[in-house]
PDB file of C-alpha atoms in Angstrom:
ATOM      1  CA  MET C1195      -0.021  -0.075   0.070  1.00  0.00           C
ATOM      2  CA  ALA C1196       2.901   2.476   0.789  1.00  0.00           C
ATOM      3  CA  LYS C1197       4.612   1.398  -2.293  1.00  0.00           C
ATOM      4  CA  ALA C1198       1.009   2.459  -4.268  1.00  0.00           C
ATOM      5  CA  ASN C1199       1.091   6.085  -2.576  1.00  0.00           C
ATOM      6  CA  ASN C1200       4.909   6.612  -3.792  1.00  0.00           C
ATOM      7  CA  ALA C1201       4.143   5.657  -7.065  1.00  0.00           C
ATOM      8  CA  THR C1202       1.265   8.367  -7.221  1.00  0.00           C
ATOM      9  CA  LYS C1203       3.276  10.831  -5.943  1.00  0.00           C
ATOM     10  CA  GLY C1204       5.105  12.561  -8.864  1.00  0.00           C
ATOM     11  CA  PRO C1205       8.184  15.634  -8.382  1.00  0.00           C
ATOM     12  CA  ALA C1206       7.026  18.765  -6.497  1.00  0.00           C
ATOM     13  CA  PRO C1207       6.367  21.764  -8.842  1.00  0.00           C
ATOM     14  CA  PRO C1208       9.614  23.337  -9.102  1.00  0.00           C
ATOM     15  CA  ALA C1209       8.023  26.755  -7.304  1.00  0.00           C
ATOM     16  CA  LYS C1210      11.348  28.963  -6.635  1.00  0.00           C
ATOM     17  CA  ASP C1211      12.591  27.851  -9.717  1.00  0.00           C
ATOM     18  CA  THR C1212       9.545  29.395 -11.475  1.00  0.00           C
ATOM     19  CA  THR C1213       9.352  32.375  -9.339  1.00  0.00           C
ATOM     20  CA  ALA C1214      13.223  32.605 -10.243  1.00  0.00           C
ATOM     21  CA  LYS C1215      12.645  32.667 -13.621  1.00  0.00           C
ATOM     22  CA  SER C1216       9.802  35.308 -13.734  1.00  0.00           C
ATOM     23  CA  ALA C1217      11.973  37.521 -11.634  1.00  0.00           C
ATOM     24  CA  SER C1218      14.876  37.299 -14.375  1.00  0.00           C
ATOM     25  CA  VAL C1219      12.795  38.194 -17.136  1.00  0.00           C
ATOM     26  CA  PHE C1220      11.032  40.793 -15.342  1.00  0.00           C
ATOM     27  CA  LYS C1221      14.536  42.404 -14.795  1.00  0.00           C
ATOM     28  CA  ILE C1222      15.606  42.017 -18.280  1.00  0.00           C
ATOM     29  CA  TYR C1223      12.690  43.709 -20.091  1.00  0.00           C
ATOM     30  CA  SER C1224      13.042  46.178 -17.471  1.00  0.00           C
ATOM     31  CA  ARG C1225      16.427  47.125 -18.347  1.00  0.00           C
ATOM     32  CA  TYR C1226      14.982  47.233 -21.879  1.00  0.00           C
ATOM     33  CA  TYR C1227      12.891  49.659 -21.154  1.00  0.00           C
ATOM     34  CA  LEU C1228      14.488  52.033 -18.999  1.00  0.00           C
ATOM     35  CA  ILE C1229      17.416  51.967 -21.876  1.00  0.00           C
ATOM     36  CA  ALA C1230      14.319  52.876 -24.113  1.00  0.00           C
ATOM     37  CA  TYR C1231      12.864  55.605 -21.419  1.00  0.00           C
ATOM     38  CA  ASN C1232      16.317  57.236 -21.401  1.00  0.00           C
ATOM     39  CA  VAL C1233      17.350  57.499 -24.704  1.00  0.00           C
ATOM     40  CA  LEU C1234      14.042  58.679 -25.750  1.00  0.00           C
ATOM     41  CA  SER C1235      14.634  61.260 -23.028  1.00  0.00           C
ATOM     42  CA  ALA C1236      18.077  62.600 -24.001  1.00  0.00           C
ATOM     43  CA  LEU C1237      16.390  62.667 -27.725  1.00  0.00           C
ATOM     44  CA  GLY C1238      13.404  64.958 -26.753  1.00  0.00           C
ATOM     45  CA  TRP C1239      15.821  67.309 -24.474  1.00  0.00           C
ATOM     46  CA  LEU C1240      18.870  67.164 -26.869  1.00  0.00           C
ATOM     47  CA  TYR C1241      15.857  68.211 -29.733  1.00  0.00           C
ATOM     48  CA  ILE C1242      14.633  70.946 -27.335  1.00  0.00           C
ATOM     49  CA  LEU C1243      18.397  72.147 -26.502  1.00  0.00           C
ATOM     50  CA  SER C1244      19.037  72.372 -30.309  1.00  0.00           C
ATOM     51  CA  LEU C1245      15.854  74.330 -30.676  1.00  0.00           C
ATOM     52  CA  THR C1246      16.693  76.990 -27.882  1.00  0.00           C
ATOM     53  CA  ILE C1247      20.214  77.454 -29.387  1.00  0.00           C
ATOM     54  CA  THR C1248      18.817  77.670 -33.305  1.00  0.00           C
ATOM     55  CA  HIS C1249      16.233  80.184 -31.862  1.00  0.00           C
ATOM     56  CA  LEU C1250      18.712  82.419 -29.818  1.00  0.00           C
ATOM     57  CA  THR C1251      21.235  82.014 -32.345  1.00  0.00           C
ATOM     58  CA  ASN C1252      18.961  82.265 -35.103  1.00  0.00           C
ATOM     59  CA  LEU C1253      20.813  80.180 -36.625  1.00  0.00           C
ATOM     60  CA  ASP C1254      18.233  79.869 -39.110  1.00  0.00           C
ATOM     61  CA  GLY C1255      17.380  83.108 -40.090  1.00  0.00           C
ATOM     62  CA  SER C1256      13.540  82.947 -38.904  1.00  0.00           C
ATOM     63  CA  GLN C1257      13.491  84.870 -36.017  1.00  0.00           C
ATOM     64  CA  SER C1258      13.728  89.429 -36.434  1.00  0.00           C
ATOM     65  CA  SER C1259      15.445  91.668 -34.332  1.00  0.00           C
ATOM     66  CA  VAL C1260      12.231  93.621 -33.617  1.00  0.00           C
ATOM     67  CA  ILE C1261      10.254  92.741 -30.312  1.00  0.00           C
ATOM     68  CA  PRO C1262       6.870  91.547 -31.308  1.00  0.00           C
ATOM     69  CA  GLU C1263       3.649  93.696 -29.528  1.00  0.00           C
ATOM     70  CA  LYS C1264       3.008  91.043 -26.986  1.00  0.00           C
ATOM     71  CA  ALA C1265       6.593  90.634 -26.078  1.00  0.00           C
ATOM     72  CA  ARG C1266       7.016  94.380 -25.537  1.00  0.00           C
ATOM     73  CA  ALA C1267       3.528  94.180 -22.914  1.00  0.00           C
ATOM     74  CA  ALA C1268       4.628  91.564 -21.262  1.00  0.00           C
ATOM     75  CA  THR C1269       8.155  92.196 -20.741  1.00  0.00           C
ATOM     76  CA  SER C1270       6.924  94.372 -17.953  1.00  0.00           C
ATOM     77  CA  THR C1271       6.875  91.551 -15.480  1.00  0.00           C
ATOM     78  CA  PHE C1272      10.318  91.189 -16.153  1.00  0.00           C
ATOM     79  CA  SER C1273      10.615  94.780 -15.457  1.00  0.00           C
ATOM     80  CA  ARG C1274       9.115  94.214 -11.979  1.00  0.00           C
ATOM     81  CA  PHE C1275      11.480  91.545 -11.496  1.00  0.00           C
ATOM     82  CA  LEU C1276      14.509  93.615 -12.167  1.00  0.00           C
ATOM     83  CA  THR C1277      13.346  96.489 -10.187  1.00  0.00           C
ATOM     84  CA  SER C1278      12.716  94.291  -6.939  1.00  0.00           C
ATOM     85  CA  LEU C1279      16.237  93.180  -7.682  1.00  0.00           C
ATOM     86  CA  PRO C1280      18.127  95.055  -4.432  1.00  0.00           C
ATOM     87  CA  PHE C1281      20.990  96.962  -6.857  1.00  0.00           C
ATOM     88  CA  LEU C1282      18.161  97.948  -9.357  1.00  0.00           C
ATOM     89  CA  LYS C1283      15.471  98.697  -6.468  1.00  0.00           C
ATOM     90  CA  SER C1284      15.813 102.650  -6.904  1.00  0.00           C
ATOM     91  CA  SER C1285      15.080 102.838 -10.483  1.00  0.00           C
ATOM     92  CA  PRO C1286      12.035 104.020 -11.889  1.00  0.00           C
ATOM     93  CA  VAL C1287       9.411 101.459 -14.051  1.00  0.00           C
ATOM     94  CA  LEU C1288      11.331 100.525 -16.255  1.00  0.00           C
ATOM     95  CA  THR C1289       9.590 100.039 -20.374  1.00  0.00           C
ATOM     96  CA  THR C1290      11.136  97.543 -22.195  1.00  0.00           C
ATOM     97  CA  THR C1291      13.265  99.829 -23.839  1.00  0.00           C
ATOM     98  CA  ALA C1292      14.878 100.339 -21.047  1.00  0.00           C
ATOM     99  CA  VAL C1293      15.469  96.677 -19.655  1.00  0.00           C
ATOM    100  CA  GLU C1294      16.811  96.397 -23.059  1.00  0.00           C
ATOM    101  CA  SER C1295      19.314  99.072 -22.625  1.00  0.00           C
ATOM    102  CA  LYS C1296      20.898  97.684 -19.219  1.00  0.00           C
ATOM    103  CA  VAL C1297      22.069  94.543 -21.440  1.00  0.00           C
ATOM    104  CA  PRO C1298      25.256  94.253 -23.136  1.00  0.00           C
ATOM    105  CA  HIS C1299      24.944  95.791 -26.430  1.00  0.00           C
ATOM    106  CA  ILE C1300      26.222  92.031 -27.884  1.00  0.00           C
ATOM    107  CA  LEU C1301      23.391  90.368 -25.635  1.00  0.00           C
ATOM    108  CA  ARG C1302      20.528  92.725 -27.068  1.00  0.00           C
ATOM    109  CA  PRO C1303      19.554  90.501 -29.828  1.00  0.00           C
ATOM    110  CA  PHE C1304      19.810  87.539 -28.232  1.00  0.00           C
ATOM    111  CA  TYR C1305      17.547  89.052 -25.224  1.00  0.00           C
ATOM    112  CA  ARG C1306      15.297  90.001 -28.205  1.00  0.00           C
ATOM    113  CA  ARG C1307      14.411  86.706 -28.998  1.00  0.00           C
ATOM    114  CA  ALA C1308      14.773  85.354 -25.653  1.00  0.00           C
ATOM    115  CA  THR C1309      10.897  87.088 -25.518  1.00  0.00           C
ATOM    116  CA  THR C1310       9.711  85.152 -28.224  1.00  0.00           C
ATOM    117  CA  ALA C1311      11.356  81.362 -27.416  1.00  0.00           C
ATOM    118  CA  PHE C1312       7.749  80.173 -25.646  1.00  0.00           C
ATOM    119  CA  ASP C1313       6.496  80.126 -29.320  1.00  0.00           C
ATOM    120  CA  ARG C1314       9.306  78.194 -30.453  1.00  0.00           C
ATOM    121  CA  VAL C1315      10.298  75.417 -27.759  1.00  0.00           C
ATOM    122  CA  GLY C1316       7.154  76.267 -24.734  1.00  0.00           C
ATOM    123  CA  TRP C1317       5.012  72.796 -26.170  1.00  0.00           C
ATOM    124  CA  PRO C1318       7.706  70.275 -26.753  1.00  0.00           C
ATOM    125  CA  VAL C1319       9.478  71.237 -23.477  1.00  0.00           C
ATOM    126  CA  THR C1320       5.627  70.729 -22.322  1.00  0.00           C
ATOM    127  CA  LEU C1321       4.867  67.074 -23.697  1.00  0.00           C
ATOM    128  CA  VAL C1322       8.696  66.057 -22.950  1.00  0.00           C
ATOM    129  CA  GLN C1323       8.667  67.328 -19.580  1.00  0.00           C
ATOM    130  CA  SER C1324       4.846  65.503 -18.807  1.00  0.00           C
ATOM    131  CA  PHE C1325       6.573  62.211 -19.531  1.00  0.00           C
ATOM    132  CA  ALA C1326       8.670  62.500 -16.436  1.00  0.00           C
ATOM    133  CA  VAL C1327       5.815  61.622 -14.475  1.00  0.00           C
ATOM    134  CA  LEU C1328       7.151  57.999 -15.478  1.00  0.00           C
ATOM    135  CA  GLU C1329      10.085  58.297 -12.988  1.00  0.00           C
ATOM    136  CA  VAL C1330       7.975  58.991 -10.072  1.00  0.00           C
ATOM    137  CA  LEU C1331       6.269  55.008 -10.856  1.00  0.00           C
ATOM    138  CA  HIS C1332       9.949  53.925 -12.148  1.00  0.00           C
ATOM    139  CA  VAL C1333      10.920  54.679  -7.937  1.00  0.00           C
ATOM    140  CA  ALA C1334       7.928  53.368  -6.635  1.00  0.00           C
ATOM    141  CA  ALA C1335       7.708  50.026  -8.835  1.00  0.00           C
ATOM    142  CA  LYS C1336      11.188  50.072  -7.791  1.00  0.00           C
ATOM    143  CA  LEU C1337      12.882  49.987 -10.875  1.00  0.00           C
ATOM    144  CA  VAL C1338      15.539  52.367  -9.935  1.00  0.00           C
ATOM    145  CA  LYS C1339      17.064  53.359  -6.690  1.00  0.00           C
ATOM    146  CA  SER C1340      16.412  56.561  -5.511  1.00  0.00           C
ATOM    147  CA  SER C1341      14.243  58.544  -3.278  1.00  0.00           C
ATOM    148  CA  LEU C1342      10.527  58.426  -3.835  1.00  0.00           C
ATOM    149  CA  PRO C1343       9.763  61.788  -1.758  1.00  0.00           C
ATOM    150  CA  THR C1344      12.531  63.755  -3.841  1.00  0.00           C
ATOM    151  CA  THR C1345      12.089  62.369  -7.542  1.00  0.00           C
ATOM    152  CA  ALA C1346       8.034  63.405  -6.802  1.00  0.00           C
ATOM    153  CA  ILE C1347       9.715  67.076  -5.668  1.00  0.00           C
ATOM    154  CA  GLN C1348      11.431  67.548  -8.454  1.00  0.00           C
ATOM    155  CA  VAL C1349       8.821  66.332 -11.480  1.00  0.00           C
ATOM    156  CA  ALA C1350       6.010  67.972  -9.692  1.00  0.00           C
ATOM    157  CA  SER C1351       8.159  71.209  -9.590  1.00  0.00           C
ATOM    158  CA  ARG C1352       8.966  71.092 -13.234  1.00  0.00           C
ATOM    159  CA  ILE C1353       5.229  69.958 -14.348  1.00  0.00           C
ATOM    160  CA  TYR C1354       4.189  73.616 -11.945  1.00  0.00           C
ATOM    161  CA  LEU C1355       6.127  75.483 -13.804  1.00  0.00           C
ATOM    162  CA  THR C1356       5.234  74.646 -17.247  1.00  0.00           C
ATOM    163  CA  TRP C1357       0.838  73.822 -16.689  1.00  0.00           C
ATOM    164  CA  GLY C1358       1.073  75.857 -13.403  1.00  0.00           C
ATOM    165  CA  ILE C1359       2.800  78.769 -15.067  1.00  0.00           C
ATOM    166  CA  LEU C1360       3.489  79.158 -18.387  1.00  0.00           C
ATOM    167  CA  LEU C1361       0.528  77.680 -19.677  1.00  0.00           C
ATOM    168  CA  ARG C1362      -1.910  79.320 -17.148  1.00  0.00           C
ATOM    169  CA  PHE C1363      -0.368  82.711 -17.905  1.00  0.00           C
ATOM    170  CA  PRO C1364       0.449  84.077 -21.056  1.00  0.00           C
ATOM    171  CA  SER C1365       2.211  87.047 -20.088  1.00  0.00           C
ATOM    172  CA  VAL C1366       4.557  85.165 -18.495  1.00  0.00           C
ATOM    173  CA  GLN C1367       5.582  83.335 -21.721  1.00  0.00           C
ATOM    174  CA  THR C1368       6.643  86.353 -23.261  1.00  0.00           C
ATOM    175  CA  ASP C1369       9.534  86.612 -20.936  1.00  0.00           C
ATOM    176  CA  PRO C1370      13.021  86.235 -21.373  1.00  0.00           C
ATOM    177  CA  LEU C1371      13.365  84.277 -18.359  1.00  0.00           C
ATOM    178  CA  VAL C1372      12.008  81.538 -20.632  1.00  0.00           C
ATOM    179  CA  ALA C1373      14.918  81.060 -22.514  1.00  0.00           C
ATOM    180  CA  SER C1374      17.287  80.476 -20.005  1.00  0.00           C
ATOM    181  CA  MET C1375      15.568  77.763 -17.581  1.00  0.00           C
ATOM    182  CA  VAL C1376      14.955  75.737 -20.719  1.00  0.00           C
ATOM    183  CA  PHE C1377      18.141  76.261 -21.921  1.00  0.00           C
ATOM    184  CA  ALA C1378      19.189  74.916 -18.379  1.00  0.00           C
ATOM    185  CA  TRP C1379      16.371  72.350 -18.110  1.00  0.00           C
ATOM    186  CA  SER C1380      17.245  71.046 -21.801  1.00  0.00           C
ATOM    187  CA  THR C1381      21.417  71.163 -21.182  1.00  0.00           C
ATOM    188  CA  THR C1382      20.786  69.512 -17.693  1.00  0.00           C
ATOM    189  CA  GLU C1383      18.675  66.590 -18.786  1.00  0.00           C
ATOM    190  CA  VAL C1384      20.419  66.106 -21.748  1.00  0.00           C
ATOM    191  CA  ILE C1385      23.290  65.125 -19.819  1.00  0.00           C
ATOM    192  CA  ARG C1386      21.602  63.218 -17.294  1.00  0.00           C
ATOM    193  CA  TYR C1387      19.642  60.762 -19.593  1.00  0.00           C
ATOM    194  CA  SER C1388      22.335  60.328 -21.791  1.00  0.00           C
ATOM    195  CA  PHE C1389      24.414  59.107 -18.812  1.00  0.00           C
ATOM    196  CA  TYR C1390      21.645  57.082 -17.366  1.00  0.00           C
ATOM    197  CA  SER C1391      21.402  55.066 -21.215  1.00  0.00           C
ATOM    198  CA  LEU C1392      25.169  54.106 -21.043  1.00  0.00           C
ATOM    199  CA  ASN C1393      25.296  53.240 -17.544  1.00  0.00           C
ATOM    200  CA  GLN C1394      22.295  50.870 -18.299  1.00  0.00           C
ATOM    201  CA  VAL C1395      24.182  49.159 -20.958  1.00  0.00           C
ATOM    202  CA  GLY C1396      27.769  49.255 -18.933  1.00  0.00           C
ATOM    203  CA  ILE C1397      29.596  51.708 -20.466  1.00  0.00           C
ATOM    204  CA  GLU C1398      30.952  54.101 -18.509  1.00  0.00           C
ATOM    205  CA  VAL C1399      32.204  58.055 -20.515  1.00  0.00           C
ATOM    206  CA  PRO C1400      34.743  59.550 -17.896  1.00  0.00           C
ATOM    207  CA  PHE C1401      33.786  63.120 -19.293  1.00  0.00           C
ATOM    208  CA  LEU C1402      30.219  62.359 -19.295  1.00  0.00           C
ATOM    209  CA  THR C1403      30.491  61.605 -15.681  1.00  0.00           C
ATOM    210  CA  TYR C1404      32.126  64.559 -15.119  1.00  0.00           C
ATOM    211  CA  LEU C1405      29.305  66.747 -16.697  1.00  0.00           C
ATOM    212  CA  ARG C1406      26.450  64.808 -14.970  1.00  0.00           C
ATOM    213  CA  TYR C1407      28.646  66.104 -11.634  1.00  0.00           C
ATOM    214  CA  THR C1408      29.788  68.882 -12.146  1.00  0.00           C
ATOM    215  CA  THR C1409      27.852  71.373 -14.434  1.00  0.00           C
ATOM    216  CA  PHE C1410      24.989  71.315 -11.307  1.00  0.00           C
ATOM    217  CA  TYR C1411      27.261  74.572 -10.134  1.00  0.00           C
ATOM    218  CA  VAL C1412      25.772  76.454 -13.149  1.00  0.00           C
ATOM    219  CA  LEU C1413      22.930  74.761 -14.516  1.00  0.00           C
ATOM    220  CA  TYR C1414      20.698  74.740 -11.271  1.00  0.00           C
ATOM    221  CA  PRO C1415      21.166  78.140  -9.908  1.00  0.00           C
ATOM    222  CA  LEU C1416      20.572  79.108 -13.637  1.00  0.00           C
ATOM    223  CA  GLY C1417      16.956  77.156 -13.505  1.00  0.00           C
ATOM    224  CA  ALA C1418      15.823  77.567 -10.456  1.00  0.00           C
ATOM    225  CA  GLY C1419      16.578  81.173 -10.366  1.00  0.00           C
ATOM    226  CA  SER C1420      14.662  81.642 -13.825  1.00  0.00           C
ATOM    227  CA  GLU C1421      12.000  80.065 -12.117  1.00  0.00           C
ATOM    228  CA  ALA C1422      11.699  81.959  -9.243  1.00  0.00           C
ATOM    229  CA  GLY C1423      11.285  84.693 -11.435  1.00  0.00           C
ATOM    230  CA  LEU C1424       9.291  83.445 -14.037  1.00  0.00           C
ATOM    231  CA  MET C1425       6.734  82.973 -10.727  1.00  0.00           C
ATOM    232  CA  PHE C1426       7.311  86.156  -9.203  1.00  0.00           C
ATOM    233  CA  ALA C1427       6.100  87.466 -13.251  1.00  0.00           C
ATOM    234  CA  SER C1428       3.365  85.552 -12.824  1.00  0.00           C
ATOM    235  CA  LEU C1429       1.701  87.964  -9.464  1.00  0.00           C
ATOM    236  CA  PRO C1430      -0.245  90.617  -9.976  1.00  0.00           C
ATOM    237  CA  THR C1431       0.999  94.268  -8.921  1.00  0.00           C
ATOM    238  CA  GLY C1432      -0.981  96.068  -5.858  1.00  0.00           C
ATOM    239  CA  PHE C1433       0.866  94.181  -2.846  1.00  0.00           C
ATOM    240  CA  PRO C1434      -1.326  93.085  -0.713  1.00  0.00           C
ATOM    241  CA  TRP C1435      -3.917  91.190  -2.747  1.00  0.00           C
ATOM    242  CA  PRO C1436      -7.417  90.560  -1.294  1.00  0.00           C
ATOM    243  CA  LEU C1437      -8.258  87.250  -0.516  1.00  0.00           C
ATOM    244  CA  LYS C1438     -11.737  86.703  -1.757  1.00  0.00           C
ATOM    245  CA  SER C1439     -11.597  83.425  -3.515  1.00  0.00           C
ATOM    246  CA  LEU C1440      -9.411  80.541  -4.933  1.00  0.00           C
ATOM    247  CA  SER C1441      -7.784  82.561  -7.633  1.00  0.00           C
ATOM    248  CA  ASP C1442      -6.575  84.796  -5.010  1.00  0.00           C
ATOM    249  CA  ALA C1443      -5.470  82.056  -2.494  1.00  0.00           C
ATOM    250  CA  TYR C1444      -3.440  80.715  -5.857  1.00  0.00           C
ATOM    251  CA  THR C1445      -1.787  84.230  -5.707  1.00  0.00           C
ATOM    252  CA  TYR C1446       0.047  83.662  -2.376  1.00  0.00           C
ATOM    253  CA  LEU C1447       0.777  79.999  -3.228  1.00  0.00           C
ATOM    254  CA  ARG C1448       2.565  81.033  -5.778  1.00  0.00           C
ATOM    255  CA  LEU C1449       4.437  83.642  -3.745  1.00  0.00           C
ATOM    256  CA  ALA C1450       4.396  81.451  -1.176  1.00  0.00           C
ATOM    257  CA  PHE C1451       6.511  79.268  -3.807  1.00  0.00           C
ATOM    258  CA  VAL C1452       8.967  81.672  -4.651  1.00  0.00           C
ATOM    259  CA  ILE C1453       9.698  82.441  -1.634  1.00  0.00           C
ATOM    260  CA  ILE C1454      10.813  78.998  -0.521  1.00  0.00           C
ATOM    261  CA  TRP C1455      12.376  78.462  -4.006  1.00  0.00           C
ATOM    262  CA  ILE C1456      16.040  79.699  -3.164  1.00  0.00           C
ATOM    263  CA  PRO C1457      16.606  77.418   0.027  1.00  0.00           C
ATOM    264  CA  GLY C1458      14.840  74.298  -2.074  1.00  0.00           C
ATOM    265  CA  LEU C1459      17.778  75.212  -4.411  1.00  0.00           C
ATOM    266  CA  ALA C1460      19.918  74.968  -2.026  1.00  0.00           C
ATOM    267  CA  THR C1461      19.175  71.362  -0.499  1.00  0.00           C
ATOM    268  CA  MET C1462      19.465  70.277  -4.114  1.00  0.00           C
ATOM    269  CA  MET C1463      22.508  71.742  -4.182  1.00  0.00           C
ATOM    270  CA  ILE C1464      23.808  70.321  -1.216  1.00  0.00           C
ATOM    271  CA  HIS C1465      22.508  66.803  -2.483  1.00  0.00           C
ATOM    272  CA  MET C1466      24.132  66.867  -5.548  1.00  0.00           C
ATOM    273  CA  GLN C1467      27.549  68.132  -4.199  1.00  0.00           C
ATOM    274  CA  LYS C1468      27.563  65.045  -1.926  1.00  0.00           C
ATOM    275  CA  GLN C1469      26.651  62.701  -4.957  1.00  0.00           C
ATOM    276  CA  ARG C1470      29.945  64.630  -6.695  1.00  0.00           C
ATOM    277  CA  THR C1471      31.465  63.690  -3.472  1.00  0.00           C
ATOM    278  CA  LYS C1472      30.775  60.046  -3.680  1.00  0.00           C
ATOM    279  CA  VAL C1473      31.101  59.658  -7.186  1.00  0.00           C
ATOM    280  CA  LEU C1474      34.577  62.178  -8.358  1.00  0.00           C
ATOM    281  CA  GLY C1475      35.788  63.257  -4.797  1.00  0.00           C
ATOM    282  CA  PRO C1476      36.653  66.087  -3.367  1.00  0.00           C
ATOM    283  CA  GLY C1477      38.159  69.111  -5.592  1.00  0.00           C
ATOM    284  CA  LEU C1478      36.967  70.621  -9.100  1.00  0.00           C
ATOM    285  CA  LEU C1479      38.965  68.393 -11.328  1.00  0.00           C
ATOM    286  CA  TYR C1480      38.386  65.336 -12.490  1.00  0.00           C
ATOM    287  CA  LYS C1481      39.145  62.200 -11.183  1.00  0.00           C
ATOM    288  CA  SER C1482      38.236  58.321 -11.622  1.00  0.00           C
ATOM    289  CA  PRO C1483      34.603  57.573 -10.045  1.00  0.00           C
ATOM    290  CA  LYS C1484      35.023  55.811  -7.107  1.00  0.00           C
ATOM    291  CA  ALA C1485      31.000  54.709  -7.756  1.00  0.00           C
ATOM    292  CA  LYS C1486      28.193  54.471  -9.882  1.00  0.00           C
ATOM    293  CA  THR C1487      25.383  55.991  -9.133  1.00  0.00           C
ATOM    294  CA  ALA C1488      22.294  55.245 -10.590  1.00  0.00           C
TER     295      ALA C1488
END
């Protein structure tokens, strides 16, 4: 009887082997997905960077040297931003001509073209940046090792600038700070996504690693400063403002964001400095990376 029972019992199903195989397949396809995502993101931001440079330098000859009327009307917001600075605070309200007169002569054509940068790059930036929401999902799904709160805050701040400021307030679209913000964003992201793409396939490019952990010294302040300036430019005149509706509350919320943006920048700079020291070691000169960071 015992022999009959033993004969009917087959080998136990290899549950552990099946689970391990499934996990291995998932890991392989996740890697392919991340490579595709990073490559496409790098190409998207490279397209935006090339558009921005082409527009500012007028490489295609499509830009007029005259500021359009809508840009003339909107630069009053940039004037308010300039006059809020300590060294210009005593100046009267700056007109478009007065603002331009404070720009070095050689840079004036760039300033004029910067006021129309949104018309050229606005929607590509909005589209490509919106896809960055996937990065929060990548962290939540543990596809990449990163801090979920940090990633969420970084992505949300960019989404807020595109959808909550640039598209919500048309007058801000003709602020020259749009060009400097997009330039900082696109340069940063071309470097970052290229670095991630090559890391996924096990390729290390020392110069790219150096750029990844060094350019933030310039690009982060440029980008964050432009972001704060655009939020400030979206604020109405006549502070304090009435608080009678949700729209009025949103005005005060934007002011709060302007105030906390600088401490936020300091936090990001400290974080990147720690990452740089971990990867490249102390000092500004390039050294062989001591560790790879995803």
